[in-house]
């Protein structure tokens, strides 16, 4: 089934990209957040071009929602084949945060050493987050800004008007993350972004996306679907499965018909919360 076209606005992309490029000049390390469930689809395709040879750490965020063995494979891929340190994170619970802090510090060690060898005072390593909407940039910033952190305020001169958050000793973080849009001309990428919540629900057709999701799950994880919704079997047509789920969950409209939109919202939310299972949709 074809999904309706999802629109994005090139104007926004250009503006966001400019802002990232501006901030790139004042940071040492960029933390590139990807959604662990879709490490390819959640990447901005121009990221390599934008970041150039800037030091970079790839974070597979929301790892708590993804397939663990796939996350391991993706970590190896990014670390060995692309040559960036790659860390799996759960920014909601803070799992993996210390590894990120240590990695950032060792990444930028040479930069700080160079300052010292020139007789300058060592300064904290400066970080910036970048990633697509909803990938968890703010959650990660809040996590890092947790206990013991303080806003370091404006720094006139070098970084006019920028707010830095001190993350423990020797590390600080730009408080405004860079938003980079994904590219979803490919309907399959659009589907993966929609189903994981990267695209606002207002601009997607929830029923269509969910029917496609049910079709996918029928193929890759029928047992999970049947167990979650207490179904004895799955129908050949995923729309019929959606109706059965609606019936099980009491999604009815007057006349006894199934409210399929209501059922779709339930399935989509439960999938996003990994209640149906932990899935990685971009497989390696
Ligand atoms: N399960 C889980 N949820 C997460 C994680 N990180 C973020 N979230 C949730 O994902 C949603 C989006 O997180 P934000 O931190 O607001 O994402 P953002 O990248 O700042 O989004 P924008 O500001 O819209 O670009 C929130 O509901 C978070 O609670 C994670 O590691 N695991
Ligand atoms: Mg945010």
XYZ file of C-alpha atoms and ligand atoms in Angstrom:
317
model
C 0.000 0.000 0.000
C 1.213 3.462 -0.855
C 1.401 5.981 1.932
C 0.269 9.535 1.372
C 3.156 11.809 0.623
C 4.589 13.444 3.682
C 5.702 16.985 3.102
C 8.758 18.709 4.379
C 9.918 22.200 3.832
C 13.303 22.876 2.231
C 13.305 26.364 3.770
C 13.414 24.931 7.282
C 16.163 22.550 6.335
C 18.357 25.308 4.961
C 17.861 27.450 8.068
C 18.549 24.575 10.454
C 21.630 23.556 8.546
C 22.980 27.103 8.688
C 22.499 27.197 12.430
C 24.352 23.926 12.898
C 27.192 25.160 10.701
C 27.399 28.383 12.683
C 27.654 26.534 16.002
C 30.079 23.992 14.637
C 32.820 26.585 14.774
C 32.615 26.933 18.537
C 32.431 23.306 19.613
C 35.043 20.554 19.774
C 32.855 17.481 19.464
C 29.475 16.921 17.863
C 27.152 14.308 19.302
C 25.079 12.940 16.460
C 21.891 11.419 17.821
C 20.244 8.666 15.864
C 17.195 6.649 16.797
C 18.476 3.156 17.625
C 15.363 1.694 16.005
C 16.146 3.376 12.685
C 19.852 4.272 12.561
C 19.759 4.900 8.815
C 16.344 6.467 8.359
C 16.936 8.884 11.241
C 20.133 10.252 9.720
C 20.250 13.460 7.854
C 21.839 12.418 4.574
C 23.908 15.598 4.406
C 25.412 15.068 7.867
C 28.868 14.007 6.661
C 29.005 17.014 4.416
C 27.814 19.352 7.196
C 30.169 18.047 9.885
C 33.230 17.694 7.677
C 36.164 16.500 9.767
C 34.718 17.664 13.081
C 35.176 15.167 15.899
C 32.017 13.187 16.201
C 30.313 10.686 18.472
C 27.386 8.708 17.168
C 24.701 8.001 19.727
C 22.070 5.344 19.192
C 19.411 6.829 21.424
C 16.234 5.128 22.630
C 18.257 1.926 22.731
C 15.810 0.740 25.396
C 13.180 0.492 22.651
C 15.308 -1.222 20.005
C 16.342 -4.801 19.329
C 19.440 -5.289 21.465
C 21.370 -7.550 19.104
C 20.718 -5.172 16.200
C 21.961 -2.262 18.295
C 25.191 -4.171 18.925
C 25.602 -4.735 15.199
C 24.970 -1.090 14.431
C 27.484 -0.056 17.082
C 30.119 -2.221 15.454
C 29.217 -0.820 12.069
C 29.602 2.792 13.108
C 32.715 2.190 15.166
C 34.656 -0.079 12.818
C 33.435 0.863 9.402
C 32.810 4.544 9.803
C 35.411 5.160 12.449
C 33.337 7.095 14.989
C 32.895 6.077 18.562
C 29.330 4.874 18.861
C 27.353 4.596 22.060
C 23.951 3.100 22.781
C 21.936 5.316 25.098
C 18.720 5.518 26.991
C 18.392 9.224 27.608
C 15.210 8.837 29.568
C 16.823 6.673 32.233
C 20.332 8.010 31.724
C 21.841 4.648 30.845
C 25.108 5.072 28.983
C 25.585 8.727 29.922
C 28.913 8.195 31.666
C 30.319 6.397 28.663
C 29.302 9.370 26.549
C 30.991 11.843 28.889
C 34.213 9.822 28.993
C 34.238 9.322 25.241
C 33.763 13.026 24.590
C 36.598 13.862 26.929
C 39.027 11.426 25.364
C 37.959 12.483 21.853
C 38.907 16.077 22.505
C 42.024 15.396 24.554
C 44.343 16.364 21.713
C 42.658 19.719 21.260
C 43.047 20.571 24.928
C 46.634 19.275 24.986
C 47.460 21.539 22.066
C 46.159 24.551 23.996
C 48.284 23.613 26.969
C 51.398 23.141 24.856
C 50.882 26.634 23.454
C 50.921 27.939 26.991
C 47.188 28.583 27.087
C 44.928 27.640 29.901
C 43.035 24.397 29.431
C 39.341 24.946 28.906
C 36.392 22.569 29.090
C 35.635 20.394 26.091
C 32.666 21.824 24.226
C 29.897 19.656 22.898
C 26.847 20.121 20.729
C 23.961 17.754 20.056
C 22.519 17.357 16.604
C 19.700 15.168 15.410
C 16.297 14.954 13.822
C 13.145 16.108 15.645
C 12.056 13.931 18.554
C 15.228 11.832 18.616
C 15.880 12.852 22.240
C 18.194 15.867 22.045
C 16.491 17.764 24.874
C 16.219 14.647 27.022
C 19.935 14.028 26.663
C 20.772 17.640 27.414
C 18.610 17.481 30.530
C 20.269 14.266 31.582
C 23.727 15.739 31.168
C 22.621 18.914 32.877
C 21.448 16.910 35.869
C 23.036 16.877 39.255
C 25.852 19.277 39.799
C 25.575 21.083 36.510
C 25.190 24.801 36.199
C 24.405 27.127 33.396
C 27.619 28.891 32.651
C 25.895 31.836 31.033
C 26.906 34.083 28.225
C 30.468 34.307 27.120
C 30.918 37.590 25.414
C 33.623 37.596 22.826
C 34.294 34.056 21.774
C 30.757 32.804 21.928
C 28.471 35.776 21.985
C 25.038 35.034 23.312
C 25.554 31.300 23.613
C 24.436 29.461 26.697
C 26.657 26.693 27.934
C 25.756 24.039 30.406
C 28.597 22.711 32.504
C 28.600 18.937 32.627
C 30.834 18.052 35.497
C 34.457 18.957 35.310
C 36.012 19.629 31.983
C 32.963 19.336 29.758
C 30.352 21.795 28.631
C 27.402 21.593 26.370
C 25.721 24.091 24.100
C 22.173 24.349 25.380
C 20.592 24.688 21.939
C 20.791 21.507 19.905
C 21.019 21.491 16.148
C 17.945 20.172 14.452
C 18.622 18.338 11.252
C 15.736 17.106 9.193
C 15.658 13.604 7.848
C 14.932 13.134 4.204
C 11.790 11.238 3.475
C 11.341 11.172 -0.225
C 11.620 7.421 0.020
C 8.185 6.259 1.260
C 9.784 3.450 3.257
C 11.942 5.939 5.173
C 8.837 8.106 5.646
C 7.014 5.120 7.114
C 9.827 4.327 9.533
C 10.038 7.927 10.698
C 6.262 8.102 11.131
C 5.972 4.862 13.008
C 8.745 5.762 15.459
C 7.280 9.215 16.067
C 9.850 11.370 14.283
C 7.176 12.956 12.116
C 4.327 14.777 13.823
C 1.121 12.785 13.948
C -0.770 15.757 12.527
C 0.916 15.340 9.178
C 0.682 11.589 8.847
C -2.274 9.385 8.078
C -2.361 7.416 11.317
C -4.613 4.666 10.021
C -2.550 4.118 6.890
C 0.706 4.047 8.819
C -0.717 1.630 11.375
C -2.135 -0.718 8.763
C 1.293 -0.832 7.159
C 2.802 -1.458 10.589
C 0.405 -4.332 11.228
C 1.289 -5.752 7.845
C 4.996 -5.572 8.735
C 4.503 -7.111 12.173
C 2.364 -9.881 10.688
C 5.408 -10.736 8.642
C 8.249 -10.299 11.136
C 6.661 -10.868 14.536
C 3.174 -12.410 14.290
C 3.468 -13.953 17.728
C 4.103 -10.607 19.394
C 1.059 -9.109 17.718
C -1.208 -12.005 18.631
C -0.043 -12.053 22.218
C -0.344 -8.339 22.771
C -3.885 -8.152 21.407
C -5.021 -11.631 22.424
C -5.780 -12.675 18.861
C -6.032 -16.362 17.915
C -4.916 -15.692 14.372
C -3.983 -12.849 12.094
C -6.095 -11.971 9.073
C -4.492 -11.886 5.609
C -5.652 -8.280 5.296
C -3.974 -6.120 7.983
C -6.993 -3.815 8.023
C -9.080 -6.736 9.284
C -6.507 -7.305 12.015
C -6.835 -3.647 12.979
C -10.601 -4.165 13.258
C -10.103 -7.237 15.467
C -7.771 -5.238 17.690
C -10.395 -2.475 17.867
C -13.022 -4.998 18.913
C -10.739 -6.437 21.619
C -9.990 -2.993 22.972
C -13.558 -1.725 22.885
C -13.029 0.874 20.155
C -16.605 1.193 18.994
C -18.683 3.866 17.340
C -22.467 4.074 17.380
C -24.087 1.264 15.446
C -21.554 -1.238 16.736
C -18.919 -0.470 14.122
C -15.239 -0.463 14.960
C -13.527 2.876 15.439
C -10.465 1.965 13.416
C -8.755 5.310 13.970
C -8.986 4.854 17.729
C -7.624 1.332 17.392
C -4.803 2.608 15.175
C -3.814 5.219 17.743
C -3.601 2.481 20.384
C -1.446 0.205 18.232
C 0.837 3.018 17.147
C 1.367 4.275 20.692
C 1.998 0.787 22.002
C 4.447 0.068 19.220
C 6.309 3.319 19.963
C 6.512 2.408 23.630
C 7.912 -1.036 22.676
C 4.936 -2.772 24.280
C 4.517 -5.023 21.265
C 8.225 -5.794 21.298
C 11.620 -4.236 20.766
C 12.198 -3.793 17.079
C 14.895 -2.264 14.918
C 13.408 -1.378 11.571
C 16.616 -0.507 9.762
C 18.416 -3.787 9.860
C 22.028 -4.304 9.112
N 12.233 5.343 25.717
C 12.988 6.416 25.473
N 12.407 7.593 25.225
C 13.186 8.668 24.993
C 14.594 8.583 25.026
N 15.091 9.814 24.761
C 14.028 10.612 24.587
N 12.865 9.939 24.724
C 11.505 10.453 24.573
O 11.351 10.898 23.235
C 10.541 12.063 23.168
C 11.287 13.189 22.484
O 12.397 13.563 23.267
P 13.031 15.039 23.210
O 14.197 15.029 24.113
O 11.991 16.055 23.420
O 13.502 15.077 21.683
P 14.142 16.310 20.883
O 15.165 15.716 19.987
O 14.582 17.368 21.815
O 12.898 16.791 20.024
P 12.695 18.233 19.315
O 12.970 19.283 20.323
O 11.271 18.155 18.864
O 13.628 18.280 18.137
C 10.161 12.378 24.615
O 8.897 11.816 24.869
C 11.235 11.667 25.420
O 10.792 11.317 26.711
C 15.203 7.305 25.284
O 16.424 7.123 25.282
N 14.334 6.269 25.505
Mg 14.050 19.404 21.967
